[in-house]
mmCIF file with all atom_site columns, C-alpha atoms in Angstrom:
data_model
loop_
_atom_site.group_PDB
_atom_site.id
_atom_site.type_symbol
_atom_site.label_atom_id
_atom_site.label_alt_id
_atom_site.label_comp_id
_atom_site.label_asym_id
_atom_site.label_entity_id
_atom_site.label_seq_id
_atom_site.pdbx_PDB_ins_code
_atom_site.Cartn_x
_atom_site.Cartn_y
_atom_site.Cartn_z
_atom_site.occupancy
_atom_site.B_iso_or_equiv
_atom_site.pdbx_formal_charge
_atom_site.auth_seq_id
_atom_site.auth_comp_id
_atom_site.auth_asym_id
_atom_site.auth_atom_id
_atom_site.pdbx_PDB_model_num
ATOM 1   C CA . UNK A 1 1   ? -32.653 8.833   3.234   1.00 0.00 ? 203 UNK A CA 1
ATOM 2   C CA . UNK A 1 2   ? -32.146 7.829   -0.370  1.00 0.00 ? 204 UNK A CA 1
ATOM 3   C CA . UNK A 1 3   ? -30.775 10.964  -1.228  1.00 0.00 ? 205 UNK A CA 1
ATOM 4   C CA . UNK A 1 4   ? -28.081 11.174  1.545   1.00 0.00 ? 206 UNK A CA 1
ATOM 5   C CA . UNK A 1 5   ? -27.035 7.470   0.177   1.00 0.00 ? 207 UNK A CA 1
ATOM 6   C CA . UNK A 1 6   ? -26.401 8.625   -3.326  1.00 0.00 ? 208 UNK A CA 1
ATOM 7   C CA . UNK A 1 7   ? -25.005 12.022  -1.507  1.00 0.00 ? 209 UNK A CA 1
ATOM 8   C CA . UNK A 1 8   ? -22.371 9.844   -0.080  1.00 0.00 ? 210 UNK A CA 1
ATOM 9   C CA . UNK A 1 9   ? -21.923 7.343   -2.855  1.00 0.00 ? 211 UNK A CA 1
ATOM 10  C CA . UNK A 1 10  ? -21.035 10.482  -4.993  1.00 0.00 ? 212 UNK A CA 1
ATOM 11  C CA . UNK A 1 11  ? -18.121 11.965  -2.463  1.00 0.00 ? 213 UNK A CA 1
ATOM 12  C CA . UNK A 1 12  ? -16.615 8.161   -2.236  1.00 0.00 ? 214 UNK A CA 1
ATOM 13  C CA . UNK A 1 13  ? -16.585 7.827   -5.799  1.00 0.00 ? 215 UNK A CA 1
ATOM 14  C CA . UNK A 1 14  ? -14.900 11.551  -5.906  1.00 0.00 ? 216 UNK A CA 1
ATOM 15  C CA . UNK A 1 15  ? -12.518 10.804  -2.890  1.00 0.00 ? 217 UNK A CA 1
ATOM 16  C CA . UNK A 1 16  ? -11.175 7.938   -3.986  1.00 0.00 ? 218 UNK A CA 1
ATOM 17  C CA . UNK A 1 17  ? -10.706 8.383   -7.644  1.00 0.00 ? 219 UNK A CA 1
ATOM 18  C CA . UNK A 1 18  ? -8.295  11.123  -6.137  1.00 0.00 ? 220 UNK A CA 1
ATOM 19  C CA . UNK A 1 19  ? -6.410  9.926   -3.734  1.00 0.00 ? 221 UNK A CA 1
ATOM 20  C CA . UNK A 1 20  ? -5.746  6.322   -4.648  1.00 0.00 ? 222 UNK A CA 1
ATOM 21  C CA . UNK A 1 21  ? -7.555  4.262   -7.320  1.00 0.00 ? 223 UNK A CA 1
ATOM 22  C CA . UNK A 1 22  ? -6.762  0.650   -5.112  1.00 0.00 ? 224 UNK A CA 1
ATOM 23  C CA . UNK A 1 23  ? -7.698  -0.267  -1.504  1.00 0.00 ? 225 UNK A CA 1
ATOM 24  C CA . UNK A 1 24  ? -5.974  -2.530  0.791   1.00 0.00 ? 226 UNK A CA 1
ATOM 25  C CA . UNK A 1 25  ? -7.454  -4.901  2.312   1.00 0.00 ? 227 UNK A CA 1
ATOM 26  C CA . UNK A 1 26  ? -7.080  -8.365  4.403   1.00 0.00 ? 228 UNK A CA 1
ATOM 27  C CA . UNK A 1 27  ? -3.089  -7.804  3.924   1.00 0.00 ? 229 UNK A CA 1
ATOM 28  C CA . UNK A 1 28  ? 0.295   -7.991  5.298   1.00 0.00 ? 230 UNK A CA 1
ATOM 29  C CA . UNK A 1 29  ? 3.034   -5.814  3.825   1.00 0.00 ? 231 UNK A CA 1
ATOM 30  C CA . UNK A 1 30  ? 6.965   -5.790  4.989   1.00 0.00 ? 232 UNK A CA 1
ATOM 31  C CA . UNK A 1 31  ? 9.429   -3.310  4.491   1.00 0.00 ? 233 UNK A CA 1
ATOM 32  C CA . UNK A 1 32  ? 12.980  -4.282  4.653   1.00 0.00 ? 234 UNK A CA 1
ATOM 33  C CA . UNK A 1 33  ? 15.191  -1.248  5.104   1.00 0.00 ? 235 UNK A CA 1
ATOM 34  C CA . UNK A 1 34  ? 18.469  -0.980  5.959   1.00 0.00 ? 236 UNK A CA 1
ATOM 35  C CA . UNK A 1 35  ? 20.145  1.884   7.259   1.00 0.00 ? 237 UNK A CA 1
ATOM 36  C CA . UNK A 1 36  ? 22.091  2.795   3.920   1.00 0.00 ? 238 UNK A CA 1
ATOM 37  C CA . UNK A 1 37  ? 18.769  2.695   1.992   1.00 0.00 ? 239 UNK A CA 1
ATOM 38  C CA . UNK A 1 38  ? 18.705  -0.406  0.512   1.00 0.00 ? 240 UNK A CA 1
ATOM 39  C CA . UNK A 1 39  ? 14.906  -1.645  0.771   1.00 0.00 ? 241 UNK A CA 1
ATOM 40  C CA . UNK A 1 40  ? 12.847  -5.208  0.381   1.00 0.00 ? 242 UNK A CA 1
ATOM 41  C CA . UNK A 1 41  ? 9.308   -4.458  -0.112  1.00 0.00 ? 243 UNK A CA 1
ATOM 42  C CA . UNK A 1 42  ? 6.692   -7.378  -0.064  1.00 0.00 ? 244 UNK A CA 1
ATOM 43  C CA . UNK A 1 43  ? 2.868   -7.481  0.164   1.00 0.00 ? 245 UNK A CA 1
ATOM 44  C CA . UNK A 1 44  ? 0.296   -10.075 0.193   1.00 0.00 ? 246 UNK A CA 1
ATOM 45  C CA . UNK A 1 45  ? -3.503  -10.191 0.248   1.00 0.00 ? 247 UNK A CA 1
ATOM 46  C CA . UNK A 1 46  ? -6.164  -8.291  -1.375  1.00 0.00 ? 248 UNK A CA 1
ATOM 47  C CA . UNK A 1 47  ? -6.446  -5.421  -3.591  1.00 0.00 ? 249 UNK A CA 1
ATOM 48  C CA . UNK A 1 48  ? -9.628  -3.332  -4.155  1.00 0.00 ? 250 UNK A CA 1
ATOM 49  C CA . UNK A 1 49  ? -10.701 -1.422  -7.340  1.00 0.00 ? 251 UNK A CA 1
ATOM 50  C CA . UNK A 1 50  ? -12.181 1.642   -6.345  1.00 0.00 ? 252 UNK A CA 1
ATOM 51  C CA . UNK A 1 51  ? -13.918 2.887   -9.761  1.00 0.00 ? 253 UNK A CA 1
ATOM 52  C CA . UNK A 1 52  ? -15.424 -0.968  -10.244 1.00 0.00 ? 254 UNK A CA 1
ATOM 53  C CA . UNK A 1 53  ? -16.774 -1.314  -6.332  1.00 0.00 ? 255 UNK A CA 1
ATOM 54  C CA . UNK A 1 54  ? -18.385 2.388   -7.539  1.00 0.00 ? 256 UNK A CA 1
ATOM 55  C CA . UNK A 1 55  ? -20.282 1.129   -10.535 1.00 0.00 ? 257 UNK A CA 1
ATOM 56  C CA . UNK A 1 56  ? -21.012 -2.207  -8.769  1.00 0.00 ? 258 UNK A CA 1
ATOM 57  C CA . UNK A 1 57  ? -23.186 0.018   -6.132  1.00 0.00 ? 259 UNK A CA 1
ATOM 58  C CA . UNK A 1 58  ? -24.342 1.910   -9.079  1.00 0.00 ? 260 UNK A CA 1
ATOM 59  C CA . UNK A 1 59  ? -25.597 -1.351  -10.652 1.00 0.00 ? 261 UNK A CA 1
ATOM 60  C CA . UNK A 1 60  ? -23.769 -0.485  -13.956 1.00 0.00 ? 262 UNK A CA 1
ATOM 61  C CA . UNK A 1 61  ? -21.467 -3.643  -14.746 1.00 0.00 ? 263 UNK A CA 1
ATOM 62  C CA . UNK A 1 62  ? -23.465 -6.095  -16.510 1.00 0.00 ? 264 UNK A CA 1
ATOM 63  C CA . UNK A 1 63  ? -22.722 -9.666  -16.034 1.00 0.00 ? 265 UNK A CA 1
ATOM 64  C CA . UNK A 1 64  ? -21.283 -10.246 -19.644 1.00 0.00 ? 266 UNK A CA 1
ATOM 65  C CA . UNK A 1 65  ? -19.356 -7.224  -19.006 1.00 0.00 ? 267 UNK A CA 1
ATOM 66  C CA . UNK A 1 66  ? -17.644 -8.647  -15.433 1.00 0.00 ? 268 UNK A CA 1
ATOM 67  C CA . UNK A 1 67  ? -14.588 -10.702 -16.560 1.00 0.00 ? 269 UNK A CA 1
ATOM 68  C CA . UNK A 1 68  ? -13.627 -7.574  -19.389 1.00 0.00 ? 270 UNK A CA 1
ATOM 69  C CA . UNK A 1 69  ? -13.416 -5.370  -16.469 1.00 0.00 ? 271 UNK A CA 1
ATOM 70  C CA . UNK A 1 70  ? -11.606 -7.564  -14.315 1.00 0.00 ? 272 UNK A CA 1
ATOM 71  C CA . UNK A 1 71  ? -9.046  -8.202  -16.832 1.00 0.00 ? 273 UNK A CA 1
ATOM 72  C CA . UNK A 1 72  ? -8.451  -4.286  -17.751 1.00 0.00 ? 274 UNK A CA 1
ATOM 73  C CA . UNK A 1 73  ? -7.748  -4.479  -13.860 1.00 0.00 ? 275 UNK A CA 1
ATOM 74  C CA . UNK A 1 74  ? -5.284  -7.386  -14.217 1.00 0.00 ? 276 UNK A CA 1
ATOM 75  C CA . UNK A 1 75  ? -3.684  -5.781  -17.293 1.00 0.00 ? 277 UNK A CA 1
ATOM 76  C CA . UNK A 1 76  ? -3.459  -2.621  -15.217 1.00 0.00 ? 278 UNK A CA 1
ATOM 77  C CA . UNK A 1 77  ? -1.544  -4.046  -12.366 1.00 0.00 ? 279 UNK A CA 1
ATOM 78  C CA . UNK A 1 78  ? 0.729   -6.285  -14.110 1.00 0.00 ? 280 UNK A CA 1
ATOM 79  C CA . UNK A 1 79  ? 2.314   -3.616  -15.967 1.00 0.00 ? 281 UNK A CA 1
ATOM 80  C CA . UNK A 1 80  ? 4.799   -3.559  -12.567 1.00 0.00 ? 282 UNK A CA 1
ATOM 81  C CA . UNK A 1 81  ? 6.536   -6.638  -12.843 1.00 0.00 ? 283 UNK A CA 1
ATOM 82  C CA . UNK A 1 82  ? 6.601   -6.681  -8.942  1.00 0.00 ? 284 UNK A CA 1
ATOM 83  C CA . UNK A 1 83  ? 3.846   -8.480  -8.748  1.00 0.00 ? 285 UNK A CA 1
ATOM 84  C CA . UNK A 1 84  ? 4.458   -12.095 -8.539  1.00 0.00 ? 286 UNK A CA 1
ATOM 85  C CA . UNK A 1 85  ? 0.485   -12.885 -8.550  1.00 0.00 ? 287 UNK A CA 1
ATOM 86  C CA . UNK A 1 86  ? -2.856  -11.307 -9.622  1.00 0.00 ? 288 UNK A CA 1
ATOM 87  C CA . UNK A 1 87  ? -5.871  -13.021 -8.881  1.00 0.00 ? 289 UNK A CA 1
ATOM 88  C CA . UNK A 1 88  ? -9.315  -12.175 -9.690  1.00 0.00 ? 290 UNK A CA 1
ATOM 89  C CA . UNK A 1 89  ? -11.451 -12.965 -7.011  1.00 0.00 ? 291 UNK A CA 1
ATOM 90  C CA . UNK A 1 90  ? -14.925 -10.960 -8.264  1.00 0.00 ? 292 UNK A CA 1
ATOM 91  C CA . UNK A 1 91  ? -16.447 -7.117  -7.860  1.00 0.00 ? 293 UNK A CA 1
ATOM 92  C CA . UNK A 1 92  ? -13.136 -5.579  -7.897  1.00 0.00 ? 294 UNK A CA 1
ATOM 93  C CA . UNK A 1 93  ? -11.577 -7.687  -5.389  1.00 0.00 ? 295 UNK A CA 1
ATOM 94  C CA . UNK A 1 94  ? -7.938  -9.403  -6.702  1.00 0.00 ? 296 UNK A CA 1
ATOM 95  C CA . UNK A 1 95  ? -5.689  -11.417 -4.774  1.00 0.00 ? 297 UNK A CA 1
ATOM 96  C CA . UNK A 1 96  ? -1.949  -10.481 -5.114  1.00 0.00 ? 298 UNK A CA 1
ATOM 97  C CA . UNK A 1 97  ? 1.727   -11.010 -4.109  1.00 0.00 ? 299 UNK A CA 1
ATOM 98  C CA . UNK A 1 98  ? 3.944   -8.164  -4.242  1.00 0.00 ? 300 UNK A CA 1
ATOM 99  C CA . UNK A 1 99  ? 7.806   -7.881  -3.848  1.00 0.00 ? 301 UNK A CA 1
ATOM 100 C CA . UNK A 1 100 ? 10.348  -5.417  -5.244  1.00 0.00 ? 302 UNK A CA 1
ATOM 101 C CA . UNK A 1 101 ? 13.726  -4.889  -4.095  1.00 0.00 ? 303 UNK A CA 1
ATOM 102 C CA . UNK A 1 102 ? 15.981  -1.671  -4.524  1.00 0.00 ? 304 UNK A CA 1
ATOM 103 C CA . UNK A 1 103 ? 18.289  0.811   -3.306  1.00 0.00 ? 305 UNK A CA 1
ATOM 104 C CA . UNK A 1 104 ? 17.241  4.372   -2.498  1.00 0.00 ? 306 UNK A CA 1
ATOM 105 C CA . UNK A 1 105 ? 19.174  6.881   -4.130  1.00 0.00 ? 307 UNK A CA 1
ATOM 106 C CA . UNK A 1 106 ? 20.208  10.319  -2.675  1.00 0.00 ? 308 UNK A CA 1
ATOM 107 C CA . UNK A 1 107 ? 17.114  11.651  -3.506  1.00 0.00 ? 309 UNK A CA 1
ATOM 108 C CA . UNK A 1 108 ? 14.246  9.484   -5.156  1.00 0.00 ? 310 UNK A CA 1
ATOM 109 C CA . UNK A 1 109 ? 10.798  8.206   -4.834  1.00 0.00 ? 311 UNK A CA 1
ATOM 110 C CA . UNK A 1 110 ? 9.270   4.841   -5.214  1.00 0.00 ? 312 UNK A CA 1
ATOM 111 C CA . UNK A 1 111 ? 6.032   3.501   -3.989  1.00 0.00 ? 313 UNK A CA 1
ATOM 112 C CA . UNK A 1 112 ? 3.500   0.703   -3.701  1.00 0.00 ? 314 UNK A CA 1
ATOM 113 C CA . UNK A 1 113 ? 1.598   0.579   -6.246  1.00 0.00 ? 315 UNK A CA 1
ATOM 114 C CA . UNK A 1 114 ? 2.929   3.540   -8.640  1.00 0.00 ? 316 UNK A CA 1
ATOM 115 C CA . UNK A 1 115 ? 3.028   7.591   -8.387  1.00 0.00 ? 317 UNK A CA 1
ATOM 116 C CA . UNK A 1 116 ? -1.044  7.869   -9.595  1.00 0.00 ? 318 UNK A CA 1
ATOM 117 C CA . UNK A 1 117 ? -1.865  4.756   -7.209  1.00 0.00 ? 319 UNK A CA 1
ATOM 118 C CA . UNK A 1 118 ? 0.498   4.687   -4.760  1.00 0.00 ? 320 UNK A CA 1
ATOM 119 C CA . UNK A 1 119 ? -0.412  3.429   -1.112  1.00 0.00 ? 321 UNK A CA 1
ATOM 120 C CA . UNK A 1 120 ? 2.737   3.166   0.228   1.00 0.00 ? 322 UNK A CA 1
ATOM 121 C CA . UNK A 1 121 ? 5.948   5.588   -0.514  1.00 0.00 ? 323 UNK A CA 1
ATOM 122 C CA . UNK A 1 122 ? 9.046   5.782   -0.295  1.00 0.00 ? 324 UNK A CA 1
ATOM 123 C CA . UNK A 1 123 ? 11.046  9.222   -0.186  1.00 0.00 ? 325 UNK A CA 1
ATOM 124 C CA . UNK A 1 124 ? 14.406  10.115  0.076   1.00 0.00 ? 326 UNK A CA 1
ATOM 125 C CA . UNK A 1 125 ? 15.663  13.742  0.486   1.00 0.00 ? 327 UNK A CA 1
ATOM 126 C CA . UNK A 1 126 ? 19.405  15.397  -0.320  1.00 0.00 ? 328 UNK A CA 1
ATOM 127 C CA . UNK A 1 127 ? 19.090  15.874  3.659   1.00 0.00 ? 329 UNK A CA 1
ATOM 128 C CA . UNK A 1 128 ? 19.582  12.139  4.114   1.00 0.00 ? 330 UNK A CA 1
ATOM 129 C CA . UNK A 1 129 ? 16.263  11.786  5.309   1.00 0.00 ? 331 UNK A CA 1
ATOM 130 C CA . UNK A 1 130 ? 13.916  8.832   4.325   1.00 0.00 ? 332 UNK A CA 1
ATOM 131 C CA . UNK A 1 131 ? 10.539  8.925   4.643   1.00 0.00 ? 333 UNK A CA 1
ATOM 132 C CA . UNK A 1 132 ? 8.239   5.886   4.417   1.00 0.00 ? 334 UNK A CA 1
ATOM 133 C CA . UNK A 1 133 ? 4.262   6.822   4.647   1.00 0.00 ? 335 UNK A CA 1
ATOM 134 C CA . UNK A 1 134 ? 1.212   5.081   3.698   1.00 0.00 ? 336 UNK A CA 1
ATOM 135 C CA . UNK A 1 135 ? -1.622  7.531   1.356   1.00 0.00 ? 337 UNK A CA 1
ATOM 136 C CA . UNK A 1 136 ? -4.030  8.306   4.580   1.00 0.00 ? 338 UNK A CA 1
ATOM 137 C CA . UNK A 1 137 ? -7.313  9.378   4.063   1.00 0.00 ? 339 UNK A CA 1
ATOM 138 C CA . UNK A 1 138 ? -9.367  12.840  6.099   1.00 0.00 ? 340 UNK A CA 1
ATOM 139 C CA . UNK A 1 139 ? -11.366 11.236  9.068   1.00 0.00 ? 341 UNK A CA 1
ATOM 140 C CA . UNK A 1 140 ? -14.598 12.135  7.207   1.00 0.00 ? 342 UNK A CA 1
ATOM 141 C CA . UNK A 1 141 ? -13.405 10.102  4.004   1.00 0.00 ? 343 UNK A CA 1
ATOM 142 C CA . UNK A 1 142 ? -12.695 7.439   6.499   1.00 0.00 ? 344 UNK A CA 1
ATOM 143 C CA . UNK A 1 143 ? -16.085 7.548   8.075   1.00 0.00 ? 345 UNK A CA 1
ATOM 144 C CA . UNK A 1 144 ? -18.158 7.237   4.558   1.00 0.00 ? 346 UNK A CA 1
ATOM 145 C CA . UNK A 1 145 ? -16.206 4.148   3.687   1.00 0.00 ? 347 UNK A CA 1
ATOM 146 C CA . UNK A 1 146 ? -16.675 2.336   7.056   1.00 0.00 ? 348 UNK A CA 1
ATOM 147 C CA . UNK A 1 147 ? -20.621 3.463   6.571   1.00 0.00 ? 349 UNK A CA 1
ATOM 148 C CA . UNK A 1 148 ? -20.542 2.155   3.007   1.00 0.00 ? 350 UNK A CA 1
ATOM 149 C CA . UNK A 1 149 ? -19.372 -1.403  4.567   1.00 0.00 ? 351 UNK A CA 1
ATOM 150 C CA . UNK A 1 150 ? -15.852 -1.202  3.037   1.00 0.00 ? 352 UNK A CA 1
ATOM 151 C CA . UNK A 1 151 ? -13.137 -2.333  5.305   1.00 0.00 ? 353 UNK A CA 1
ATOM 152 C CA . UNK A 1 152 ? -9.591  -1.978  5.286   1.00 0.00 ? 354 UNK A CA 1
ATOM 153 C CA . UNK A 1 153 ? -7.660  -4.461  7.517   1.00 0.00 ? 355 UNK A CA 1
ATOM 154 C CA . UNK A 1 154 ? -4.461  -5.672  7.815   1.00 0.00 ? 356 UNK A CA 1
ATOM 155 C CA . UNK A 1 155 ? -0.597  -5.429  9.248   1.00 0.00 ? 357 UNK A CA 1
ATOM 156 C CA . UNK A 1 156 ? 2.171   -3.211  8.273   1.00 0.00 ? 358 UNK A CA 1
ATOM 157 C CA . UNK A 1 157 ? 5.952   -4.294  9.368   1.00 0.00 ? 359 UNK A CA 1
ATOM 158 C CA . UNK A 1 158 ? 9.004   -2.167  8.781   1.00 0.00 ? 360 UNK A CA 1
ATOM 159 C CA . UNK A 1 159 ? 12.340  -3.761  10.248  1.00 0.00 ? 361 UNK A CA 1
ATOM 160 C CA . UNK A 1 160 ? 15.366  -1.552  9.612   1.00 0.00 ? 362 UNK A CA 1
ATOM 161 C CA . UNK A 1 161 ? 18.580  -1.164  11.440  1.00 0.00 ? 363 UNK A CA 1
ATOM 162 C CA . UNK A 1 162 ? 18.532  2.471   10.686  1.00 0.00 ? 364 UNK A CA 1
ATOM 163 C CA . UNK A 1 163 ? 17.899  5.729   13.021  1.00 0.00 ? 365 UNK A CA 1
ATOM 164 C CA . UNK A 1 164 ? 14.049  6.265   12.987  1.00 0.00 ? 366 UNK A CA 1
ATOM 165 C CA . UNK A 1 165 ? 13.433  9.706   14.214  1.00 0.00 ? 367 UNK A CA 1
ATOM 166 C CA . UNK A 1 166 ? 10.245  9.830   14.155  1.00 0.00 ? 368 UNK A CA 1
ATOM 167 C CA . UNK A 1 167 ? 6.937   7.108   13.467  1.00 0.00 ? 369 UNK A CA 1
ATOM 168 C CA . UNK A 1 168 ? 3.461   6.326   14.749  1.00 0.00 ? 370 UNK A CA 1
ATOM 169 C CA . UNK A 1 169 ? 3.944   2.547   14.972  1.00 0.00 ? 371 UNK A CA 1
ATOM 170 C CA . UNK A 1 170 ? 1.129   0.433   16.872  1.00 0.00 ? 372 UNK A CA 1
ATOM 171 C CA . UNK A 1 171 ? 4.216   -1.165  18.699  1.00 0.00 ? 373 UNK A CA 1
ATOM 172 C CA . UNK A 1 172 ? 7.765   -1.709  18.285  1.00 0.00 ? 374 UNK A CA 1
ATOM 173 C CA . UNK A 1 173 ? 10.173  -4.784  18.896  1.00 0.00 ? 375 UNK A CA 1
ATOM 174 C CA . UNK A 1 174 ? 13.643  -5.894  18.726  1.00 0.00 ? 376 UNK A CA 1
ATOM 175 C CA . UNK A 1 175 ? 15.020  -7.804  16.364  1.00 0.00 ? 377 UNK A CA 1
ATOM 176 C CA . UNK A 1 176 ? 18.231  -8.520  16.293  1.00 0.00 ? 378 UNK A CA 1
ATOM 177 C CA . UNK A 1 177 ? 20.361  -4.984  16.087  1.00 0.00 ? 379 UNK A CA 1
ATOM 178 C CA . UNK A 1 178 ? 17.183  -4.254  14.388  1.00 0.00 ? 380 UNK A CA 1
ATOM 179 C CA . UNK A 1 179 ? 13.767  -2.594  15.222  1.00 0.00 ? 381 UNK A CA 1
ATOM 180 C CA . UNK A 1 180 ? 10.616  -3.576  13.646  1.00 0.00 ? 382 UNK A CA 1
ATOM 181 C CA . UNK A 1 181 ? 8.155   -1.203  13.788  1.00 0.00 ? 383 UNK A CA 1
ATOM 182 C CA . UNK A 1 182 ? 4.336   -2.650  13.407  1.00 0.00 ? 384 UNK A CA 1
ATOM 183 C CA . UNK A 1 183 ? 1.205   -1.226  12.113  1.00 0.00 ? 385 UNK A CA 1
ATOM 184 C CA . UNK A 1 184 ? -2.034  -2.693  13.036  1.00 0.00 ? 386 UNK A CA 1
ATOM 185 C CA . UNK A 1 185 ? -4.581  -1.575  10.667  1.00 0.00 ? 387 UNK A CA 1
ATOM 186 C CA . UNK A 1 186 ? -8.171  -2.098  11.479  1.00 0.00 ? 388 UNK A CA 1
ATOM 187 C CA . UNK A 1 187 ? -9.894  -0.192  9.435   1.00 0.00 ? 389 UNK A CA 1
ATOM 188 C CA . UNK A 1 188 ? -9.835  3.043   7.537   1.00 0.00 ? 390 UNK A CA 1
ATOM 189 C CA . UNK A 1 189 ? -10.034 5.144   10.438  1.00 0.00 ? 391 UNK A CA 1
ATOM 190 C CA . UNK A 1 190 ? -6.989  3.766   11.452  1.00 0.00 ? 392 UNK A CA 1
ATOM 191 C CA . UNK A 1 191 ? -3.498  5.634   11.458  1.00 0.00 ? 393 UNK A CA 1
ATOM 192 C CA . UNK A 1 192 ? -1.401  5.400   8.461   1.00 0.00 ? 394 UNK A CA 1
ATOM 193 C CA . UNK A 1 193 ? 1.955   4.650   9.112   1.00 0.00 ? 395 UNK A CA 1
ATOM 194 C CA . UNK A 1 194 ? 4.440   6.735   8.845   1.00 0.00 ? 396 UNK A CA 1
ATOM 195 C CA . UNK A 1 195 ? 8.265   6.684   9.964   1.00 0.00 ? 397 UNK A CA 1
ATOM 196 C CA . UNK A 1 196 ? 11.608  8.918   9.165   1.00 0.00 ? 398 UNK A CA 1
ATOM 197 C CA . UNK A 1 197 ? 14.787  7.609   9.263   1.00 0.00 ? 399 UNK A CA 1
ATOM 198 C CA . UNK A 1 198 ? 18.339  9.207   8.914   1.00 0.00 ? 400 UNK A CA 1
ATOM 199 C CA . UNK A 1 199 ? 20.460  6.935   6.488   1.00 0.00 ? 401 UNK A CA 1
ATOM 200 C CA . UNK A 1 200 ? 24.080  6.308   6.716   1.00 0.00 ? 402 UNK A CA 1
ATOM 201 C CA . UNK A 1 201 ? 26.389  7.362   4.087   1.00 0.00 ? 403 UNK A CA 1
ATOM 202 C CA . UNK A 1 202 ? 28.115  4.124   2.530   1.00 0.00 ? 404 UNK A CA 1
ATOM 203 C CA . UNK A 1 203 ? 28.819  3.678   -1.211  1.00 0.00 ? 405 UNK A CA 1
ATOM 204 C CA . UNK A 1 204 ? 30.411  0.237   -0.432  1.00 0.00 ? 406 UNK A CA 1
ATOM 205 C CA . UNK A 1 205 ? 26.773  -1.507  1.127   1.00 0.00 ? 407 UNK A CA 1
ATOM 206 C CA . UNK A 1 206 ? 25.817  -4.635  -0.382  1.00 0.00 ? 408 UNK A CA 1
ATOM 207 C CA . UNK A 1 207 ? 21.933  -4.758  -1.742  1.00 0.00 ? 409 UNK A CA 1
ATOM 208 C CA . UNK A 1 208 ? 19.247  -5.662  0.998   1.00 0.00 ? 410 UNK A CA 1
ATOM 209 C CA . UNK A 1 209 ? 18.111  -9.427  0.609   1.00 0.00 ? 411 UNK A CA 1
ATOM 210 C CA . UNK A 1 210 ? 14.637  -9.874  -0.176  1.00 0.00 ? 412 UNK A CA 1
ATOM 211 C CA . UNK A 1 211 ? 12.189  -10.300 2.783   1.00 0.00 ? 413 UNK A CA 1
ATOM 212 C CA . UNK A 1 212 ? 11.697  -13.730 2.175   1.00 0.00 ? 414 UNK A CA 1
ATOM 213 C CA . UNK A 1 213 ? 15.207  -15.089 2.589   1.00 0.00 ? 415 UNK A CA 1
ATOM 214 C CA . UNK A 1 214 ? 15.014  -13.560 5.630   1.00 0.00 ? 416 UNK A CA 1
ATOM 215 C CA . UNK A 1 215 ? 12.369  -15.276 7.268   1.00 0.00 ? 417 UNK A CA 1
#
C-alpha cells in the first residue's frame, strides 16, 4: 500500500511539473470577447503551487523555510502585472485577482498565466479562427489528483457576441446580442472548456471594456 502511495505521488509530481506548474481552484474566471477579437480577461480565487503541495506531501519544507518559498511564489507570479492581488494563504495555496485586457491580433497567443504555466489560452489563426481552451489533463492524471484529495472547483464564463462554432459549455444563455457560454468545473475530471469562434474583420473596433465595467 505504501508503495503504490509514493508510486502515485511520483507520477503527480511528474504530471504536473509538465503540464502546468499552478492549479485552479475555488475560482471564477470571465472572458470578455468580442467578435473582432478584442478580449477582457478576469479571474479571482485561488491558485495552487504544484512543486510546493509536492514537497509538502514529501515532508521536505521546513517551517523556517515556509514564508521563503511562498515569497519565490509571489515573486513568480507578480512578474505579470495582471495581477491586481497575490495573497499567501499557506502550503502553496495564494489568493489572487487577475485582469488583463487586449486585442487579438491576426495571429497571436496569450494565456492565463504565461506560455510555461498557462491554464487558459488564447489563439488566433491567419484563418480568422480563435480558439479559447483551458490546459486539460488525461482522465488518469485526473483520477490521481482527486485520490490525492486535491480539488479543482470553480466557474468559467465566456460572453462574446462573436460566431462560436464550436464549444463544450455546461450551458449557454443570452445576454443581450450576446451569448455567454458557462463552464461548471467540479473537479479535475471535469471538461475543460473549450470554444472556437470566427472573428469579424474590422480595423476601425474600439478596445473591449474591462469585465468589470460591465457588470
Amino acid at each position: 500500500m505504501a508503495g503504490d502511495w509514493l508510486k502515485r505521488i511520483g507520477v503527480l509530481a511528474a504530471l504536473l511539473l509538465l503540464s502546468s506548474c499552478y492549479i485552479p481552484d475555488k475560482f471564477k474566471s470571465e472572458l470578455r470577447l468580442s467578435r473582432y477579437g478584442d478580449y477582457s480577461l478576469t479571474y479571482k480565487g485561488d491558485l495552487m503551487f504544484a512543486p510546493m503541495l509536492d514537497d509538502y506531501r514529501k515532508n521536505k519544507i521546513k517551517p523556517e523555510e515556509e514564508a521563503e518559498r511562498q515569497e519565490n511564489v509571489r515573486r513568480d507570479l507578480s512578474r505579470d502585472i495582471a495581477f491586481r492581488k497575490i495573497e499567501a494563504k499557506g502550503k502553496g495555496r495564494f489568493s489572487v485577482e487577475y485582469e488583463r485586457v487586449g486585442r487579438l491580433e491576426k495571429v497571436q497567443l496569450t494565456s492565463l498565466i504565461r506560455r510555461d504555466a498557462r491554464m487558459i489560452s488564447l489563439r488566433s489563426m491567419e484563418n480568422g479562427a480563435i480558439v479559447v481552451k483551458a490546459n486539460a489533463m488525461k482522465p488518469s492524471d485526473a483520477q490521481i489528483l482527486a485520490e490525492l484529495g486535491l480539488n479543482m472547483e470553480g466557474e468559467f464564463r465566456i460572453t462574446t457576441d462573436g460566431n462560436v462554432v464550436k464549444h463544450n459549455a455546461t450551458q449557454v444563455k443570452p445576454f443581450g446580442t450576446s451569448k455567454v457560454y458557462i463552464w461548471k468545473i467540479e473537479n479535475a475530471l471535469s471538461a475543460m472548456p473549450e470554444l472556437v469562434m470566427i472573428r469579424d474583420v474590422d480595423t476601425e473596433r474600439p478596445l473591449a471594456p474591462r469585465a468589470s465595467e460591465l457588470r
